[in-house]
PDB file of C-alpha atoms in Angstrom:
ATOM      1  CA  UNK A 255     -15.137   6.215   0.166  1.00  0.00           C
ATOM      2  CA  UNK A 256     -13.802   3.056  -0.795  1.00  0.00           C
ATOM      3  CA  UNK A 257     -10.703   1.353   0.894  1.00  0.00           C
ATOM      4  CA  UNK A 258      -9.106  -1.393  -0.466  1.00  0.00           C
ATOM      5  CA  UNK A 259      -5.758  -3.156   1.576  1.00  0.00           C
ATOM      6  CA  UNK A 260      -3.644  -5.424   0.006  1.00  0.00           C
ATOM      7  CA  UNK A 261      -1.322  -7.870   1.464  1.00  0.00           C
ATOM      8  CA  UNK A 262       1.478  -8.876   1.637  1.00  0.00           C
ATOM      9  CA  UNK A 263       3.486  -5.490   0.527  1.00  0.00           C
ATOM     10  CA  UNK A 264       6.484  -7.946  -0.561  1.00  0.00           C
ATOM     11  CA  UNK A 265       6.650 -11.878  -1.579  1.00  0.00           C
ATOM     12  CA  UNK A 266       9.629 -13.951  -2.641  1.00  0.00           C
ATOM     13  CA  UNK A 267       8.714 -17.195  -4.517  1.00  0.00           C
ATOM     14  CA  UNK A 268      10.755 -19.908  -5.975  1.00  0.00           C
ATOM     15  CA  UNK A 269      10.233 -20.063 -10.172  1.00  0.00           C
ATOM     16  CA  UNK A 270       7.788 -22.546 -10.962  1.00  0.00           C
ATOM     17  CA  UNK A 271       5.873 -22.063  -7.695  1.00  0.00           C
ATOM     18  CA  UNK A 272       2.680 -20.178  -7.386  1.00  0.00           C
ATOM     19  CA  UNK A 273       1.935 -17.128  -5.951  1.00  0.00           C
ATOM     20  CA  UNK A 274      -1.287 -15.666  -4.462  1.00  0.00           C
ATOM     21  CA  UNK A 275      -1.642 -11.538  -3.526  1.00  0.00           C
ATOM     22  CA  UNK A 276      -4.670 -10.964  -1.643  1.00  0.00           C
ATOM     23  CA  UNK A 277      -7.084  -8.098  -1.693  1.00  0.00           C
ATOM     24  CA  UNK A 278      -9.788  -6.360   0.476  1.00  0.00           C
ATOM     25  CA  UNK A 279     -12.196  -3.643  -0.095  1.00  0.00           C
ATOM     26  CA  UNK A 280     -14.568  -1.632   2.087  1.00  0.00           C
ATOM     27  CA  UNK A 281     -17.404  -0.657  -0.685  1.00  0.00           C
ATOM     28  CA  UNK A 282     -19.956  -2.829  -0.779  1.00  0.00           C
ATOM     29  CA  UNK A 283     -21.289  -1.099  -4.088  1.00  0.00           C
ATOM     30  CA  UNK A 284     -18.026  -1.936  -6.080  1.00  0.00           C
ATOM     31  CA  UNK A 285     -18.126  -3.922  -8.756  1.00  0.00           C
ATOM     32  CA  UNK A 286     -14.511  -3.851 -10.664  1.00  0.00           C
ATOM     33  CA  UNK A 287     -11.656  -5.421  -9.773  1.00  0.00           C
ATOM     34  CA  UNK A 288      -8.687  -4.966 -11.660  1.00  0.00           C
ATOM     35  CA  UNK A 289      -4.891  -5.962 -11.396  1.00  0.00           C
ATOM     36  CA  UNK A 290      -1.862  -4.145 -12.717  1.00  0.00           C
ATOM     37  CA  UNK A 291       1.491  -5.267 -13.188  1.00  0.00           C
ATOM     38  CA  UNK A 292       4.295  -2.427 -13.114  1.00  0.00           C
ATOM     39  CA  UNK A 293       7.613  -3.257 -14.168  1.00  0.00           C
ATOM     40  CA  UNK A 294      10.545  -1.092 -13.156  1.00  0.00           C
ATOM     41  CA  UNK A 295       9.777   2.614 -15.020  1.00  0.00           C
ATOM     42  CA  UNK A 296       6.810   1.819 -16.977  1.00  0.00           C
ATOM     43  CA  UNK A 297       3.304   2.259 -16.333  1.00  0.00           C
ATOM     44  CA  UNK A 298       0.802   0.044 -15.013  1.00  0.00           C
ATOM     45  CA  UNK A 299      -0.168  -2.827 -17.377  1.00  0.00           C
ATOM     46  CA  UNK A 300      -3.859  -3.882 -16.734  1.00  0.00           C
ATOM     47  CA  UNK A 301      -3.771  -8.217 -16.480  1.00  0.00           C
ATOM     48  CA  UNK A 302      -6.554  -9.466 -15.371  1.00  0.00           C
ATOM     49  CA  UNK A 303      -9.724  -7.793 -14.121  1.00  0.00           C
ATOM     50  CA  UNK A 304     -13.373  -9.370 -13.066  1.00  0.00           C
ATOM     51  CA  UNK A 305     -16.845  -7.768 -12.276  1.00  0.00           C
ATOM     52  CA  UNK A 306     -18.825  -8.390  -9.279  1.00  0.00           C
ATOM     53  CA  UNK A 307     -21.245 -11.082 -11.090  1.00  0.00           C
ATOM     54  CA  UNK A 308     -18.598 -13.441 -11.639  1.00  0.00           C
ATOM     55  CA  UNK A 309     -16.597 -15.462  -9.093  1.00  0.00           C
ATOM     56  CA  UNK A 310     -13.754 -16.538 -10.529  1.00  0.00           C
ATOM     57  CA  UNK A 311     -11.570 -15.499 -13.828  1.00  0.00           C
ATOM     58  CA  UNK A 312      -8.496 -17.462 -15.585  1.00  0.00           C
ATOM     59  CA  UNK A 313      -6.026 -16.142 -18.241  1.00  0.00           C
ATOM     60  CA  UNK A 314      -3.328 -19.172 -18.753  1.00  0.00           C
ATOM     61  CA  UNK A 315      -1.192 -18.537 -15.965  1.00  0.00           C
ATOM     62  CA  UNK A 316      -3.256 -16.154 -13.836  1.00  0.00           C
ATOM     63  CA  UNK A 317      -6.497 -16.310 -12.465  1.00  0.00           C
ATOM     64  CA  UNK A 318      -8.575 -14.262  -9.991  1.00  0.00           C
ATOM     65  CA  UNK A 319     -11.012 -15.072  -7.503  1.00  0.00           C
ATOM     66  CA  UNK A 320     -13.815 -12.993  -6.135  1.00  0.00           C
ATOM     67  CA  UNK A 321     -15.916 -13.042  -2.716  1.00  0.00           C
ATOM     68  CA  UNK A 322     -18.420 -10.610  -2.141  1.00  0.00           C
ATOM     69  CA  UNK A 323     -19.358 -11.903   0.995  1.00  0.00           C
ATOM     70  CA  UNK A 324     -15.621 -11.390   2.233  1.00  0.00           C
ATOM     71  CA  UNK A 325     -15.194  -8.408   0.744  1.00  0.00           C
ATOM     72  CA  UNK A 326     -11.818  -9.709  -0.713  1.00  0.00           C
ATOM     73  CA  UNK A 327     -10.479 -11.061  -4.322  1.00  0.00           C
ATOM     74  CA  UNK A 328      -6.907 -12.826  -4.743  1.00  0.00           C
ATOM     75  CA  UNK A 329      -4.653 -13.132  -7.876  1.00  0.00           C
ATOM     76  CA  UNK A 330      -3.168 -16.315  -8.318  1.00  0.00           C
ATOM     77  CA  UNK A 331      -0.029 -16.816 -10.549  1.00  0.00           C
ATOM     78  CA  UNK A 332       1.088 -20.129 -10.695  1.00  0.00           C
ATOM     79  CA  UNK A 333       4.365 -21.504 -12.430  1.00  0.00           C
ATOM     80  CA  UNK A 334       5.833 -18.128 -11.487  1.00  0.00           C
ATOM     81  CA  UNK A 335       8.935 -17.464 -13.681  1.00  0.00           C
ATOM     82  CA  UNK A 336      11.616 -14.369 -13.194  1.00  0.00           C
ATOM     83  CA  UNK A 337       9.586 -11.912 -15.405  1.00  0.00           C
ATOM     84  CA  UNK A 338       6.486 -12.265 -13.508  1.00  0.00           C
ATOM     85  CA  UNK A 339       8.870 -10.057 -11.077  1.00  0.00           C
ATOM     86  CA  UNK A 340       7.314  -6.856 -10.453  1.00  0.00           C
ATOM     87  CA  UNK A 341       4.837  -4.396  -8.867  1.00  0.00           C
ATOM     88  CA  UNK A 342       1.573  -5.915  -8.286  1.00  0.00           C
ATOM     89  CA  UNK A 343      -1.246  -3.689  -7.827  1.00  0.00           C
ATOM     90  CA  UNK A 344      -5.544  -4.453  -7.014  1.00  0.00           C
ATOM     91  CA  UNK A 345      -7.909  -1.867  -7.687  1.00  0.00           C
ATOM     92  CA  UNK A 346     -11.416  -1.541  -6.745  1.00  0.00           C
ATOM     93  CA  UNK A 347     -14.485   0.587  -8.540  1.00  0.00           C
ATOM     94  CA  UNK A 348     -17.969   0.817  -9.246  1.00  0.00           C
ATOM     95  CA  UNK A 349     -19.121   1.339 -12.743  1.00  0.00           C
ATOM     96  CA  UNK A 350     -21.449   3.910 -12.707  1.00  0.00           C
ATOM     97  CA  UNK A 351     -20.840   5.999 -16.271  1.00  0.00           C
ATOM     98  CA  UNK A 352     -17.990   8.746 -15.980  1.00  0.00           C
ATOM     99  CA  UNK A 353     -18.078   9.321 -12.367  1.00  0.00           C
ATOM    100  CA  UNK A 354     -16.179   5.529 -12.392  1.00  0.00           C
ATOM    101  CA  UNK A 355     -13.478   5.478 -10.423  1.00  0.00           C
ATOM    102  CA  UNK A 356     -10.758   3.109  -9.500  1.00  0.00           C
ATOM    103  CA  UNK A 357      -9.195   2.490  -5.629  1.00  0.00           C
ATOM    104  CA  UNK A 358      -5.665   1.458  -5.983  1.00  0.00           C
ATOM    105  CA  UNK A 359      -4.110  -1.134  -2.935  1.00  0.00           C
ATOM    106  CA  UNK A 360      -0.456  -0.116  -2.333  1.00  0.00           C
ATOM    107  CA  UNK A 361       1.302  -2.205  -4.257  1.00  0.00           C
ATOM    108  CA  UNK A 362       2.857  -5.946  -3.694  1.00  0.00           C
ATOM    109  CA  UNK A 363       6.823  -6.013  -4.790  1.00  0.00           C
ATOM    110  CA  UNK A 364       7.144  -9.949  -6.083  1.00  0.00           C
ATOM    111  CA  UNK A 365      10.567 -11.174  -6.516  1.00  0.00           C
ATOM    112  CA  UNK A 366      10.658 -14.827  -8.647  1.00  0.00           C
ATOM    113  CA  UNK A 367      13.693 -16.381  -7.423  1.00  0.00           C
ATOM    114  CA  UNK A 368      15.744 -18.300 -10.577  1.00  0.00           C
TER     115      UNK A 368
ATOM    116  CA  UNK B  90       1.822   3.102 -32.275  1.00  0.00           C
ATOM    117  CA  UNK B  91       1.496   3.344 -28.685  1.00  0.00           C
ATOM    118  CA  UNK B  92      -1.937   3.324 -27.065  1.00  0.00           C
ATOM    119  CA  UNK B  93      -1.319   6.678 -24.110  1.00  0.00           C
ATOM    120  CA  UNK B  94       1.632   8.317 -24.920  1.00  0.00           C
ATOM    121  CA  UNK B  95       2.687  10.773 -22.157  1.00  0.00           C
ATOM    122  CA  UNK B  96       5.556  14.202 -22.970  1.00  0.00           C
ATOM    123  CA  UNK B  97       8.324  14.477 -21.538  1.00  0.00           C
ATOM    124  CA  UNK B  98       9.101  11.307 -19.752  1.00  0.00           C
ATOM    125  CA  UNK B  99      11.238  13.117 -17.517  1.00  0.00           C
ATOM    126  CA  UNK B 100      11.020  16.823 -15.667  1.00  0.00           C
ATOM    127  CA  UNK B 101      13.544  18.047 -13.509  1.00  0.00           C
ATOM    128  CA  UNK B 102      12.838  21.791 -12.415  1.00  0.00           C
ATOM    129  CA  UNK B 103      13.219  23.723  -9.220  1.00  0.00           C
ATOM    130  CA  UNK B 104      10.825  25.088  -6.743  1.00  0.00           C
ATOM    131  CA  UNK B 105       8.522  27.820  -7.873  1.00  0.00           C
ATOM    132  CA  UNK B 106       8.931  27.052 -11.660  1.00  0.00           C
ATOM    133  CA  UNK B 107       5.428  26.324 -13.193  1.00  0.00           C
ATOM    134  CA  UNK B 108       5.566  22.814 -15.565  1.00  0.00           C
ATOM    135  CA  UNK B 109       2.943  20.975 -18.152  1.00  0.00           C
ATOM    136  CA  UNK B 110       2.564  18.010 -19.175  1.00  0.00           C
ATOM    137  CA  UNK B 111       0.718  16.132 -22.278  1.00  0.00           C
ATOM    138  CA  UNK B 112      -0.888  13.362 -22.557  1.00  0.00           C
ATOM    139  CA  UNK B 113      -2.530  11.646 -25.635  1.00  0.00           C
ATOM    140  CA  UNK B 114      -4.338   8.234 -26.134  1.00  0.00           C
ATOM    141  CA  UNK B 115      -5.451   6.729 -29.811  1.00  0.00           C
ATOM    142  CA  UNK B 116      -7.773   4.480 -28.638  1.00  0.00           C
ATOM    143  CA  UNK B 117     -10.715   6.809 -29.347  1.00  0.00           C
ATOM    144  CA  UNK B 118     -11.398   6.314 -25.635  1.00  0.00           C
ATOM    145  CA  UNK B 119     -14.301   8.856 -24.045  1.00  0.00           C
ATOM    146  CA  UNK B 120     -12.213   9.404 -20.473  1.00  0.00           C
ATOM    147  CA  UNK B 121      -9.023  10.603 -19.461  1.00  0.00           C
ATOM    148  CA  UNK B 122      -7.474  10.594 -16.148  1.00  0.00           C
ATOM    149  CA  UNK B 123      -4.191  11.864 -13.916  1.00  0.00           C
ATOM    150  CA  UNK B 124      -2.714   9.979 -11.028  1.00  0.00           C
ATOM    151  CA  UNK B 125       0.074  10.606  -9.175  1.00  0.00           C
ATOM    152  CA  UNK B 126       2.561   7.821  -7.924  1.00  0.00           C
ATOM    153  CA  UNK B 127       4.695   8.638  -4.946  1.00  0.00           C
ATOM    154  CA  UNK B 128       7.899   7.142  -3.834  1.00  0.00           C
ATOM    155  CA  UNK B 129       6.365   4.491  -2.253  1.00  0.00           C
ATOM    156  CA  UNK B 130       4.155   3.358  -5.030  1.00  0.00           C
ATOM    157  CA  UNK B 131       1.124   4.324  -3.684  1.00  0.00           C
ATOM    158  CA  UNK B 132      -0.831   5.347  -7.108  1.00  0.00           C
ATOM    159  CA  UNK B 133      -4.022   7.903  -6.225  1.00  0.00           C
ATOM    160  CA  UNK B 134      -6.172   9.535  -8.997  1.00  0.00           C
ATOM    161  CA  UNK B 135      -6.036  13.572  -9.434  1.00  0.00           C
ATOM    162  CA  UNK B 136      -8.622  13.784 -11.555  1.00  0.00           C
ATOM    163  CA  UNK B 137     -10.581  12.267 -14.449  1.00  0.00           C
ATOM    164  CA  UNK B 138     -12.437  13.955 -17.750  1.00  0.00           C
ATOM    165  CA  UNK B 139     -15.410  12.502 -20.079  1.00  0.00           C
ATOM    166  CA  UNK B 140     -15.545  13.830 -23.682  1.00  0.00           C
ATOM    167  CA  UNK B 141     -13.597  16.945 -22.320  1.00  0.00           C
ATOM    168  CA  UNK B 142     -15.701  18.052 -19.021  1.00  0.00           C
ATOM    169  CA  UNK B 143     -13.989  17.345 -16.068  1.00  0.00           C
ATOM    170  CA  UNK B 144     -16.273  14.498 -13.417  1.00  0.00           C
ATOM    171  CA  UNK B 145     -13.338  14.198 -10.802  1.00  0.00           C
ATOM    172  CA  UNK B 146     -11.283  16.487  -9.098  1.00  0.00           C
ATOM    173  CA  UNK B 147      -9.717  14.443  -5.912  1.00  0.00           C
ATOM    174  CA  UNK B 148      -8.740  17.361  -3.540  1.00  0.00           C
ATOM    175  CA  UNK B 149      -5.907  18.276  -5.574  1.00  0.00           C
ATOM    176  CA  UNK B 150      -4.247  21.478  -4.420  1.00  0.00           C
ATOM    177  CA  UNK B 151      -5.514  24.439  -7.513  1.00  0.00           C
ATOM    178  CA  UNK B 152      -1.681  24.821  -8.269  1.00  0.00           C
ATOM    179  CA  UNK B 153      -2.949  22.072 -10.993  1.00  0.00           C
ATOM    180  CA  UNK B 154      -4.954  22.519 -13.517  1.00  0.00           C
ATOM    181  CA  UNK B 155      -5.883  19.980 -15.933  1.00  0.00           C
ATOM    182  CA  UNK B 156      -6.864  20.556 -19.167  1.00  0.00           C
ATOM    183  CA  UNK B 157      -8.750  18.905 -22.074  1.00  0.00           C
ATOM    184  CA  UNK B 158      -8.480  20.372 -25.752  1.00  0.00           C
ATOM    185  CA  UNK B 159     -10.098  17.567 -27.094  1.00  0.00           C
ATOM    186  CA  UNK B 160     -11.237  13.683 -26.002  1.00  0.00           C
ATOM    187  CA  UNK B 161      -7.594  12.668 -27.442  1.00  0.00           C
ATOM    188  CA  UNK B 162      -5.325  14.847 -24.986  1.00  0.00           C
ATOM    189  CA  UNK B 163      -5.288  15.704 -21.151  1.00  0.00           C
ATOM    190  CA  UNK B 164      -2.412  17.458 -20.271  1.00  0.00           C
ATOM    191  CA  UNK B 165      -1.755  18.919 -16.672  1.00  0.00           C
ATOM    192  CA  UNK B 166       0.227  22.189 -15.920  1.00  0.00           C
ATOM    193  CA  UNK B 167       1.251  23.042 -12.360  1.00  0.00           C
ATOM    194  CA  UNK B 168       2.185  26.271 -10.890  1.00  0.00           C
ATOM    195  CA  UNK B 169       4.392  27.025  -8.587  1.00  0.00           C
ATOM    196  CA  UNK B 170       5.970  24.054  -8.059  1.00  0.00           C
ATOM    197  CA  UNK B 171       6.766  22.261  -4.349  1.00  0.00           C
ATOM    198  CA  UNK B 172       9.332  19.381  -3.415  1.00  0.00           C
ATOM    199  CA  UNK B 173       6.153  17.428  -2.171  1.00  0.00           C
ATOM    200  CA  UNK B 174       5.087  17.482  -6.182  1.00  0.00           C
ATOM    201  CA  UNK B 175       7.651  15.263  -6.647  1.00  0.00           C
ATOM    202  CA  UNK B 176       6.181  11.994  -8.180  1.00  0.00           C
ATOM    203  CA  UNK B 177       5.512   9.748 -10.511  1.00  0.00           C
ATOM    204  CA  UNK B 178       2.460  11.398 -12.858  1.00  0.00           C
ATOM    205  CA  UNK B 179      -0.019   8.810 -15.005  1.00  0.00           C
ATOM    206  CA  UNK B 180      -2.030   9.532 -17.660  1.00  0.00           C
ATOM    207  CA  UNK B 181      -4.710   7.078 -18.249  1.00  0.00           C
ATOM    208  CA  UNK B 182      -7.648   6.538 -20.554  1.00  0.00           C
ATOM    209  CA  UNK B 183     -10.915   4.222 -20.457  1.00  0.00           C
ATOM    210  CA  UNK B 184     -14.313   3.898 -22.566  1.00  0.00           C
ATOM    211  CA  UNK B 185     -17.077   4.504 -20.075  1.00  0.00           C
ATOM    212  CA  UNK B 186     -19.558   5.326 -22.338  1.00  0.00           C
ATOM    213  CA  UNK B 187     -19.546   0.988 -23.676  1.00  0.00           C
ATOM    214  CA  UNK B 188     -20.102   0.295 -20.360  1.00  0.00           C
ATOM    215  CA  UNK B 189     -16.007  -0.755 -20.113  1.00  0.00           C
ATOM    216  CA  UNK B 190     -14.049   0.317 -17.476  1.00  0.00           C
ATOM    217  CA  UNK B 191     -10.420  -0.776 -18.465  1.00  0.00           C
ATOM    218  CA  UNK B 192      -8.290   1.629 -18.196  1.00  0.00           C
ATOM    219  CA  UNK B 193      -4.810   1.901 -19.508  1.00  0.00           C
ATOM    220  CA  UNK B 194      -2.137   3.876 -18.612  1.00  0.00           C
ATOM    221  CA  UNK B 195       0.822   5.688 -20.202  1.00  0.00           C
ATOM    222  CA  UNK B 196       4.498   5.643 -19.374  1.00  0.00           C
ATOM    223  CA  UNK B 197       4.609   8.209 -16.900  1.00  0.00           C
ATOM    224  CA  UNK B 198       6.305  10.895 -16.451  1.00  0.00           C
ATOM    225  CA  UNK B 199       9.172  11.241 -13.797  1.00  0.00           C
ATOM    226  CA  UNK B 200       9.170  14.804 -12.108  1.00  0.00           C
ATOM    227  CA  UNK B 201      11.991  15.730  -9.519  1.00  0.00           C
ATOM    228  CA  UNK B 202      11.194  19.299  -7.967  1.00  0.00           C
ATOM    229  CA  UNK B 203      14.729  20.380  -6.482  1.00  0.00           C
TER     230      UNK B 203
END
């Protein structure tokens, strides 16, 4: 089944710097990758994704980057500001009708220093 | 107006006592889906359902038992209840049948087996 590792489990920026969380998966057949944000006793918040035919995806101040090759896909967050602190989490799946799936990484805890 | 809506937020109970919990989504989605959180984040689906039949069932001891009454509501009732069932549950919901795989999750709900 699919594996996906994500690293590091905990990152400390600056505000206004950017931060990168990096991803790697074992299924060559996937072709989903979501992220999820979880703030402190809420659920996951899906806020970004991108699908295996594309290699890169922005959203203002987030983007994420796929390579296939690799096997690995990074979310970038740049101009990082305190509520950006949270749970980060990457997810990996192949579409394939109801028997989708998602892989969840463990989780990266970053703190946005003020 | 919320999109997965998850009862009760929080469950406190002791060992042995059998629990349920509901889950709802309004955004006429075709899938449902448990996962369990533990204490260290890690997030790991139980099981999924398409327009009411269950597709996954992740090795989930049969002291659970999900249920579907309709494609609106999941809701998951364990028996006999452990200390190692305490976690964090999800509900989540997607639309396979589009061909979109988003899924978005509810609240959670909080249950402490003592």
């Amino acid at each position: 089944g699919e594996n996906v590792e994500q690293h590091p489990s905990t990152l400390s920026v600056q505000e206004g710097d950017s931060a990168v969380i990096k991803c790697t998966y074992s299924d060559s057949a996937s072709n989903y990758f979501p992220w999820y944000k979880q703030e402190l006793g809420k659920g996951p918040q899906l806020i970004i994704d991108i699908r295996s035919n594309v290699g890169e995806k922005k959203d203002q101040r987030i983007a994420v980057t796929l390579n296939k090759t690799a096997k690995h896909f990074s979310l970038h967050i740049t101009e990082t500001q305190p509520e950006d602190s949270a749970v980060y989490f990457c997810a990996a799946g192949h579409n394939t009708g109801a028997n989708s799936k998602l892989t969840f990484g463990k989780g990266i805890t970053l703190s946005v220093r003020p | 107006d919320t999109a997965v809506s998850q009862t009760p937020k929080y469950l406190v109970t002791q060992m042995g006592n059998d629990k349920s919990i509901k889950c709802e989504q309004n955004l006429g989605h075709d899938t449902m889906y448990w996962y369990k959180q533990d204490s260290k984040k890690f997030l790991k689906i139980m099981f999924s359902y398409n327009n009411k039949e269950l597709i996954i069932n992740e090795t989930v001891p049969n002291r659970f038992s999900p249920k579907s009454p309709d494609k609106a509501h999941l809701n998951l009732h364990i028996n006999s209840l452990e200390l190692g069932d305490s976690a964090v549950y999800f509900c989540a919901s997607s639309q396979v049948d589009r061909g979109r795989y988003e899924q978005y999750f509810g609240p959670g709900t909080r249950l402490t087996v003592t």
